[in-house]
mmCIF file of C-alpha atoms and ligand atoms in Angstrom:
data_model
loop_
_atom_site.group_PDB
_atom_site.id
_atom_site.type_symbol
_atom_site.label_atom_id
_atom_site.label_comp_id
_atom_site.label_asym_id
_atom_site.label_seq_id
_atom_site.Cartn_x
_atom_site.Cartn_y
_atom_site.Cartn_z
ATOM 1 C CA UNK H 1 -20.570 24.841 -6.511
ATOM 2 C CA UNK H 2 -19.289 27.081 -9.394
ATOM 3 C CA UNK H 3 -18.567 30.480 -8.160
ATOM 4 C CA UNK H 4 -18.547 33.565 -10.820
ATOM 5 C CA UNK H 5 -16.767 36.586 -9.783
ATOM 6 C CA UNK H 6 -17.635 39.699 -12.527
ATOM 7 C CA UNK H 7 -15.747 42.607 -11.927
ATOM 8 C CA UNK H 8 -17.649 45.525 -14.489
ATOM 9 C CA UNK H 9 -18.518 49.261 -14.275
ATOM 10 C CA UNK H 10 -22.174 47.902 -14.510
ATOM 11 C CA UNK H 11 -22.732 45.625 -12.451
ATOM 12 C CA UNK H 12 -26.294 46.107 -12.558
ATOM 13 C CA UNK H 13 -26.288 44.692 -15.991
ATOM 14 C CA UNK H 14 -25.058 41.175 -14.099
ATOM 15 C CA UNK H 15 -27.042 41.333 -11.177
ATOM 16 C CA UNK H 16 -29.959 41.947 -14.088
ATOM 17 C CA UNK H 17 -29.842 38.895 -16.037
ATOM 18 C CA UNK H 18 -28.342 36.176 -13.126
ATOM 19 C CA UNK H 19 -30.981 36.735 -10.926
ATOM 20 C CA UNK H 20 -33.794 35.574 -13.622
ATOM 21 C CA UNK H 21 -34.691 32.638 -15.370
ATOM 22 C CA UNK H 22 -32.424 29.560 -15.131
ATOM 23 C CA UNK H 23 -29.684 31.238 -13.585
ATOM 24 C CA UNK H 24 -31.869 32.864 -10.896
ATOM 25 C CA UNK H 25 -33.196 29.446 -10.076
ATOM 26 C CA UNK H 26 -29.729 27.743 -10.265
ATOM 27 C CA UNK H 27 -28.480 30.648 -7.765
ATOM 28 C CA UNK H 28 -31.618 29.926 -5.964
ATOM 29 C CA UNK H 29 -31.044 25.812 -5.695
ATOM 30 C CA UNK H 30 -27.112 26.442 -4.963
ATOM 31 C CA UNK H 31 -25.185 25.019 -8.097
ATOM 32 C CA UNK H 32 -23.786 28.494 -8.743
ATOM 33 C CA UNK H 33 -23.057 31.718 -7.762
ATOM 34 C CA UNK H 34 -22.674 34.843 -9.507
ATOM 35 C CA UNK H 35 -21.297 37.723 -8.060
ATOM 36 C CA UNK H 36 -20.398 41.463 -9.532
ATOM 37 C CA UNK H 37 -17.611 43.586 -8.013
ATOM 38 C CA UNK H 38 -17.921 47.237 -9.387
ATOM 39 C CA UNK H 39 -14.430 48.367 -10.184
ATOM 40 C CA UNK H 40 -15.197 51.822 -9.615
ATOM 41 C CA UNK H 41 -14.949 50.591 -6.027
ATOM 42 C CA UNK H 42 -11.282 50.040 -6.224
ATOM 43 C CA UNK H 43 -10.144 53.433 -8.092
ATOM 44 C CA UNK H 44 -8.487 56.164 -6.043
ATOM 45 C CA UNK H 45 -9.326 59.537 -5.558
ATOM 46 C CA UNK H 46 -12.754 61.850 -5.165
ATOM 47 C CA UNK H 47 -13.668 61.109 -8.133
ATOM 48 C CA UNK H 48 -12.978 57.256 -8.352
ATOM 49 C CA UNK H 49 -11.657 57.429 -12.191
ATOM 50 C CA UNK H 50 -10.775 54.291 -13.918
ATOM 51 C CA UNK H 51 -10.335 55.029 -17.420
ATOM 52 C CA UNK H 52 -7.279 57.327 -18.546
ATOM 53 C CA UNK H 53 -6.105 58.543 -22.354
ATOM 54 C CA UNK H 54 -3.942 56.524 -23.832
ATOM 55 C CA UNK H 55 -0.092 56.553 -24.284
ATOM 56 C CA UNK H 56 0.957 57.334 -27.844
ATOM 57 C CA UNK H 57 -2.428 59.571 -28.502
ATOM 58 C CA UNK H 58 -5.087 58.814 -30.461
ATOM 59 C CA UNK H 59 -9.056 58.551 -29.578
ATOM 60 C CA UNK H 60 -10.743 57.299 -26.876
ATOM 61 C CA UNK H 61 -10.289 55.845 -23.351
ATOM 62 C CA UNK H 62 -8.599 53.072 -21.979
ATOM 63 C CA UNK H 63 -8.868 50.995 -18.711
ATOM 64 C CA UNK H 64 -6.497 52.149 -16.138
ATOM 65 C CA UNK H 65 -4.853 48.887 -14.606
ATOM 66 C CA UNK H 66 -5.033 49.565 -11.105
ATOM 67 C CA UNK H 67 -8.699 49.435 -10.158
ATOM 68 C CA UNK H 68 -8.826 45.815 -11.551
ATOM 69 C CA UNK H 69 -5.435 44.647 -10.173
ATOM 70 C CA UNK H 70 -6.659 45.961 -6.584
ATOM 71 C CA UNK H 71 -10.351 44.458 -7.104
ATOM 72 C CA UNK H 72 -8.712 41.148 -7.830
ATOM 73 C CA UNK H 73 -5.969 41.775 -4.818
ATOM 74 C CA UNK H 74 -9.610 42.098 -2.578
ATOM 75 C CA UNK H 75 -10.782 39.143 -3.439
ATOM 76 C CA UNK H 76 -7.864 36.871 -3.698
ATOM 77 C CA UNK H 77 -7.951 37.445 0.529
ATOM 78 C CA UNK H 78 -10.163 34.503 0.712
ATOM 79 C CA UNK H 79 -7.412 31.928 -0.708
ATOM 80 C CA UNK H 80 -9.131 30.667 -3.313
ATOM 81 C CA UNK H 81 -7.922 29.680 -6.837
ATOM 82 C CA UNK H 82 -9.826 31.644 -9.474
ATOM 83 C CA UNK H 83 -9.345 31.067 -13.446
ATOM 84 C CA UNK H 84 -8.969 34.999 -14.482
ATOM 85 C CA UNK H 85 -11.040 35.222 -17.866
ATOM 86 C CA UNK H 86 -10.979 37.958 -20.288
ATOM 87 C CA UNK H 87 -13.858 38.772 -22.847
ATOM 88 C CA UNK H 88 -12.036 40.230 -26.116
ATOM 89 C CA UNK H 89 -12.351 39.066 -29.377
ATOM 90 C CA UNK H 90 -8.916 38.722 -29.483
ATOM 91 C CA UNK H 91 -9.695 35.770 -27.469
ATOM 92 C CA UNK H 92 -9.982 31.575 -27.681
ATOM 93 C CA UNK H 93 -13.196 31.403 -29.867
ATOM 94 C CA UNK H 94 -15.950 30.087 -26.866
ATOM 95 C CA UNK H 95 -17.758 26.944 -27.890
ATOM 96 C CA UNK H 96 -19.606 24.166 -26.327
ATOM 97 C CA UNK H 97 -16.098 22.493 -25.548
ATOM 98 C CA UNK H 98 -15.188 25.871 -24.134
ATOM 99 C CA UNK H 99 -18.248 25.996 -22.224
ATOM 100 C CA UNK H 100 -17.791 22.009 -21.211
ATOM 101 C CA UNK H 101 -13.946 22.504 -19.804
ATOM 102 C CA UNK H 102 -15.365 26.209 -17.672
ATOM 103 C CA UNK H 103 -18.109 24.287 -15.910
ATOM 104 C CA UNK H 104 -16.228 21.243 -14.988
ATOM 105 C CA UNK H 105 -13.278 24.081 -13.111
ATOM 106 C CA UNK H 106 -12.609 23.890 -9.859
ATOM 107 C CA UNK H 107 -11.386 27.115 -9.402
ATOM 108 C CA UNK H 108 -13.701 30.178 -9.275
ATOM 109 C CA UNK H 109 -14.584 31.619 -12.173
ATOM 110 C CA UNK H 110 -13.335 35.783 -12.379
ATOM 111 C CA UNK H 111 -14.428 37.464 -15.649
ATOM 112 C CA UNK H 112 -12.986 40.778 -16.304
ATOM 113 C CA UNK H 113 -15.427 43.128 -18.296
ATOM 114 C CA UNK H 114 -13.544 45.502 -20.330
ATOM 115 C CA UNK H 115 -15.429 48.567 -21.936
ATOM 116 C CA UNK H 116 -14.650 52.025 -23.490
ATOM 117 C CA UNK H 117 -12.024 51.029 -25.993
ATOM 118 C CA UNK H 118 -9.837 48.575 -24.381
ATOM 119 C CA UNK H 119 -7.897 47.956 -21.163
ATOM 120 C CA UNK H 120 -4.722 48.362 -20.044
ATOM 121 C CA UNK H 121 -2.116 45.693 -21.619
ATOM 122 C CA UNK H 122 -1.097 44.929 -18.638
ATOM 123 C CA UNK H 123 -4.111 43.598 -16.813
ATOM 124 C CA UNK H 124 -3.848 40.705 -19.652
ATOM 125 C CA UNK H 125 -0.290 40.502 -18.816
ATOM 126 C CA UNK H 126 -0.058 39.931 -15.145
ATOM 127 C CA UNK H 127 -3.683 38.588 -13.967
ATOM 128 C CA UNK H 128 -5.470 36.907 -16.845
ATOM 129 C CA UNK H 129 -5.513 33.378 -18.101
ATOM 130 C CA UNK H 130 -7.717 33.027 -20.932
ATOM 131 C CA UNK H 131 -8.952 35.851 -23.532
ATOM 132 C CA UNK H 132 -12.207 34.699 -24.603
ATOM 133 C CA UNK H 133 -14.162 35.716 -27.542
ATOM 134 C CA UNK H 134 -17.608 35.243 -28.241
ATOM 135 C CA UNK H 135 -17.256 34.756 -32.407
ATOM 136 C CA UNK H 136 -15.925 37.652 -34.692
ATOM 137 C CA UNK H 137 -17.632 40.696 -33.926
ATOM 138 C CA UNK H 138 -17.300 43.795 -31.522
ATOM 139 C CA UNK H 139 -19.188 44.069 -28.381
ATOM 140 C CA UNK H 140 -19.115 47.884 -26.528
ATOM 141 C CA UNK H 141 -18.140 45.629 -23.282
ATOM 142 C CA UNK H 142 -17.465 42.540 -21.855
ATOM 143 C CA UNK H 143 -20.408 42.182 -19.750
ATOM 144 C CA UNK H 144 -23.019 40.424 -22.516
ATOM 145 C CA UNK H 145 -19.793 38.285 -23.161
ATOM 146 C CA UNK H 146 -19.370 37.129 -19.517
ATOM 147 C CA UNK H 147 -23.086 36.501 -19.046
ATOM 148 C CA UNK H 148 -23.177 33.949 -22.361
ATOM 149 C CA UNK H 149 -20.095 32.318 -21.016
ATOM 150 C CA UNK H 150 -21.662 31.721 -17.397
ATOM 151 C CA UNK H 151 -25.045 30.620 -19.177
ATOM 152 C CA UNK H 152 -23.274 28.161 -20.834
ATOM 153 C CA UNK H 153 -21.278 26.883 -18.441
ATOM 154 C CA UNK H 154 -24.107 27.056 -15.549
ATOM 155 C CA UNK H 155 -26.923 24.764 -18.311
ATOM 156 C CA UNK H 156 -24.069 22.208 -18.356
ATOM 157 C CA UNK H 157 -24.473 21.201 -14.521
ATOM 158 C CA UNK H 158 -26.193 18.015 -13.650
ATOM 159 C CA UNK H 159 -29.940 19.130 -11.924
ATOM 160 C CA UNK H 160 -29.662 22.887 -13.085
ATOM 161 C CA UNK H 161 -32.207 22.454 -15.998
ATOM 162 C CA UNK H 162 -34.195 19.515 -14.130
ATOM 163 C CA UNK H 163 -35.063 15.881 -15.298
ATOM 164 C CA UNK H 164 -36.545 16.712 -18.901
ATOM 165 C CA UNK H 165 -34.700 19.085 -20.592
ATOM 166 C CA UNK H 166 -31.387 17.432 -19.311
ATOM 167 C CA UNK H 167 -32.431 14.406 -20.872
ATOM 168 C CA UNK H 168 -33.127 16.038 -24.533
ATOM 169 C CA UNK H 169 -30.264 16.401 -27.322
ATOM 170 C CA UNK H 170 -28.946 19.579 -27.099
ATOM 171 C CA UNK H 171 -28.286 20.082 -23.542
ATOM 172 C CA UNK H 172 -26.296 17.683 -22.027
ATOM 173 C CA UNK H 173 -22.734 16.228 -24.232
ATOM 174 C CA UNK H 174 -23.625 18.116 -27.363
ATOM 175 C CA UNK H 175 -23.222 15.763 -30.222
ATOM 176 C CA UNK H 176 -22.877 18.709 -32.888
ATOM 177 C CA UNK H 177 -26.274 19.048 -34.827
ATOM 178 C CA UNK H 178 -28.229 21.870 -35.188
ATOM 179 C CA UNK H 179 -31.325 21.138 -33.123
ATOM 180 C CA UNK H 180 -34.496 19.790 -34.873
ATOM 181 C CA UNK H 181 -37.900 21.749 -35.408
ATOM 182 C CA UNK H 182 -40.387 21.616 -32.588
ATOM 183 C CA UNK H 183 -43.992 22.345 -32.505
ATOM 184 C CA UNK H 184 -46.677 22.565 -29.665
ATOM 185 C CA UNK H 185 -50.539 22.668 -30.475
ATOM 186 C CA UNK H 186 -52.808 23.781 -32.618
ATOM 187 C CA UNK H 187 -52.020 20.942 -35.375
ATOM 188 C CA UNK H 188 -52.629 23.768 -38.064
ATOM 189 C CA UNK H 189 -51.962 27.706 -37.592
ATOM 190 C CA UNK H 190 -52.682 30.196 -40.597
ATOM 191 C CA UNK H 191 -52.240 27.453 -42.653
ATOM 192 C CA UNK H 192 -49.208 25.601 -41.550
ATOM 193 C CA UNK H 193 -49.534 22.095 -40.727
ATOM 194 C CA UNK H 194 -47.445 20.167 -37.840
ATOM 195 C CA UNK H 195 -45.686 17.165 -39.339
ATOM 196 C CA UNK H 196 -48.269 14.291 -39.734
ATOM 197 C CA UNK H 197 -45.274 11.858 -38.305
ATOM 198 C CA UNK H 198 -45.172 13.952 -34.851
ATOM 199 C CA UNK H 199 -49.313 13.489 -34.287
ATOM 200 C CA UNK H 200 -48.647 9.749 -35.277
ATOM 201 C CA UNK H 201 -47.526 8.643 -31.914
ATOM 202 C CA UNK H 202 -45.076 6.157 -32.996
ATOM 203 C CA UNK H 203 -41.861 7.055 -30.835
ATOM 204 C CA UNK H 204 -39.791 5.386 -33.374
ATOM 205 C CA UNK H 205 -40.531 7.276 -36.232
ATOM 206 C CA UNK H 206 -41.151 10.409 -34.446
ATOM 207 C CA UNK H 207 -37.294 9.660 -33.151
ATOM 208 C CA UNK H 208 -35.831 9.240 -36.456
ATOM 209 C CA UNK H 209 -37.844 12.272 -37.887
ATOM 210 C CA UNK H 210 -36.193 14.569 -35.164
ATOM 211 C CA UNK H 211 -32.636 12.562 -35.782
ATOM 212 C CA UNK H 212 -33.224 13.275 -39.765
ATOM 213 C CA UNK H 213 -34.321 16.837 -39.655
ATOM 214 C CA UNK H 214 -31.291 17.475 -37.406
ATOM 215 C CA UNK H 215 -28.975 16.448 -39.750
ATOM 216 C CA UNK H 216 -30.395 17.808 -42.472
ATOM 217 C CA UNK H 217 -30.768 21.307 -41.049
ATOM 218 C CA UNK H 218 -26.509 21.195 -40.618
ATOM 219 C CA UNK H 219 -26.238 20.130 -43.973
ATOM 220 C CA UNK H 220 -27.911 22.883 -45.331
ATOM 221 C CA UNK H 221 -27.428 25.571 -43.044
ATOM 222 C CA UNK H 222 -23.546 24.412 -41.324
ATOM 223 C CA UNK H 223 -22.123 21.769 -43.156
ATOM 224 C CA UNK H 224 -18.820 22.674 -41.455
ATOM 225 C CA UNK H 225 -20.237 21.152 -38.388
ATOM 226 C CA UNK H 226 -21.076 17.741 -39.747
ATOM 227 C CA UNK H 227 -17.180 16.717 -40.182
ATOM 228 C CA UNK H 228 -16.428 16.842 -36.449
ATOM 229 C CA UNK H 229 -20.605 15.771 -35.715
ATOM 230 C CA UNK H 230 -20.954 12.296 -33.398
ATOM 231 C CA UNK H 231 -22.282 10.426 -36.006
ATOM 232 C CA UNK H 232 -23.318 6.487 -36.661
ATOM 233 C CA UNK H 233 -24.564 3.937 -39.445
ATOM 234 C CA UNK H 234 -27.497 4.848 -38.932
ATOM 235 C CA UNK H 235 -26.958 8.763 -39.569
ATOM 236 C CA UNK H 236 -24.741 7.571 -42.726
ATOM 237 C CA UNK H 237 -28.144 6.416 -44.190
ATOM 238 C CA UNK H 238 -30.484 9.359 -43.217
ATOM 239 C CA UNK H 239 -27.878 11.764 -45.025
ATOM 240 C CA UNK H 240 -28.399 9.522 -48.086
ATOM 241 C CA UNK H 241 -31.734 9.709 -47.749
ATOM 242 C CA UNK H 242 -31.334 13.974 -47.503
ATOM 243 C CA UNK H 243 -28.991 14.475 -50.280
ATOM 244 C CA UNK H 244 -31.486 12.381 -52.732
ATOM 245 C CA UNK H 245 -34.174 15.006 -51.396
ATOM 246 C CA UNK H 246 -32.374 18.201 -51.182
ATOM 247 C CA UNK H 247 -30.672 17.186 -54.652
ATOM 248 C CA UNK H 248 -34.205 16.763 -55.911
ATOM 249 C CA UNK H 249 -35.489 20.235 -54.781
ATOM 250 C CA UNK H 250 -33.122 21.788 -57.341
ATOM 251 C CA UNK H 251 -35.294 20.033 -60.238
HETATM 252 CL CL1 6GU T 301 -15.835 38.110 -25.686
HETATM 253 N N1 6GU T 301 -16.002 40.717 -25.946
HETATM 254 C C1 6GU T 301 -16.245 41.828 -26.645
HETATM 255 N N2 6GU T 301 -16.114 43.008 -26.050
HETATM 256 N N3 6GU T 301 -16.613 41.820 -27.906
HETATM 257 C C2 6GU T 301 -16.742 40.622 -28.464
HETATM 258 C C3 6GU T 301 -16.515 39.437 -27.802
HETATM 259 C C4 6GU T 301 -16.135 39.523 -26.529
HETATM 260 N N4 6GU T 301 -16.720 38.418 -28.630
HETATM 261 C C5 6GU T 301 -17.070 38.948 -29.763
HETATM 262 N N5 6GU T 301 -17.084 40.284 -29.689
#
């Protein structure tokens, strides 16, 4: 079972999301567990403070060290091996190989949310392994970070999104398209018509529809994904077949 360990001021914000949806049911069915350790728990004093001003002035707040180091001390009593991760986008861009490599660890999962504006240096130093960021923007914390990253990873488990949607193209071994369109009934609303080819019921073509429209859709809108896309002969001709009709829309 993959066990994730979030240590946050809001832990609330964790306990939200995990115990819905997919990940509520995956909790539910045991292929994971997610678990939130308030920091705030593990800061000294009355007032239990865990952010300090920084050395060398300037604005805002920064993570003391010590409340993490001693909520990660706490934990590491129960001898397990944990893979300390970091939400920063100073971080290993996350991806669906990222995602593939975190649900396939053995060791627990520990994901350190950061907030205010940063965290002591030396929480990076001596207790995390991997900085992780989400893409190239700035989050106020790590916590919407660390839930993406566990929603990834959690998906990815054989039986945790059940016999049908584990079976369909974008859930299981990614082969790097953008997904096709999809479209439930009424055949026509305000106007706009399903596909003829999808009300045909001829798997085959209905098949190579979805297999064309997926290409074409990461030509158009990522074409920086098709060069490392699992492609074969027979996605060589469909792209023919799309750069003859998207060349034509320009007429
Ligand atoms: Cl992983 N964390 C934060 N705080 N901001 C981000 C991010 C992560 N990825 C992009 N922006």
């Amino acid at each position: 079972m993959l066990v994730c360990e979030v240590l946050t001021l809001f832990p609330g914000i964790i306990d939200a999301y995990a115990s819905e949806s997919i990940l509520g049911k995956a909790q539910a069915s045991g292929f994971v567990r997610v678990h939130s350790i308030n920091i705030r728990d593990f800061a000294e004093g009355k007032h239990r403070v865990t952010d300090d001003q920084p050395y060398g002035g300037g604005g805002g707040m920064v993570m003391k060290a010590a409340p993490i180091f001693e909520a990660v001390d706490r934990l590491r009593l129960d001898g397990e091996e944990r893979r300390i991760l970091f939400p920063s986008p100073q971080g290993r861009r996350f991806d669906q190989a990222f995602a593939e490599e975190l649900s396939l660890e053995s060791r627990r999962l520990t994901i350190v949310c950061g907030r205010y504006e940063g965290v002591d240096e030396r929480v990076m130093a001596g207790l995390v392994d991997d900085e992780v960021s989400l893409g190239d923007y700035v989050l106020t914390g790590g916590e919407l970070a660390a839930l993406a990253i566990i929603d990834a990873c959690v998906r990815l488990i054989p039986g945790v999104l059940g016999d049908a949607r584990s079976s369909s193209v974008d859930s299981f071994s990614w082969d790097g398209l953008l997904d096709y369109p999809h479209y439930t009934r009424p055949p026509v609303y305000r106007g706009m018509r399903v596909p003829e080819v999808l009300l045909s019921g001829n798997h085959e073509e209905v098949r190579r529809w979805r297999r064309k429209e997926a290409l074409r859709r990461t030509l158009v809108r990522r074409p920086d994904l098709i060069d490392r896309a699992v492609l074969d002969v027979e996605d060589q001709t469909l792209i023919t077949e799309i750069k003859k009709e998207e060349g034509h829309e320009q007429d």
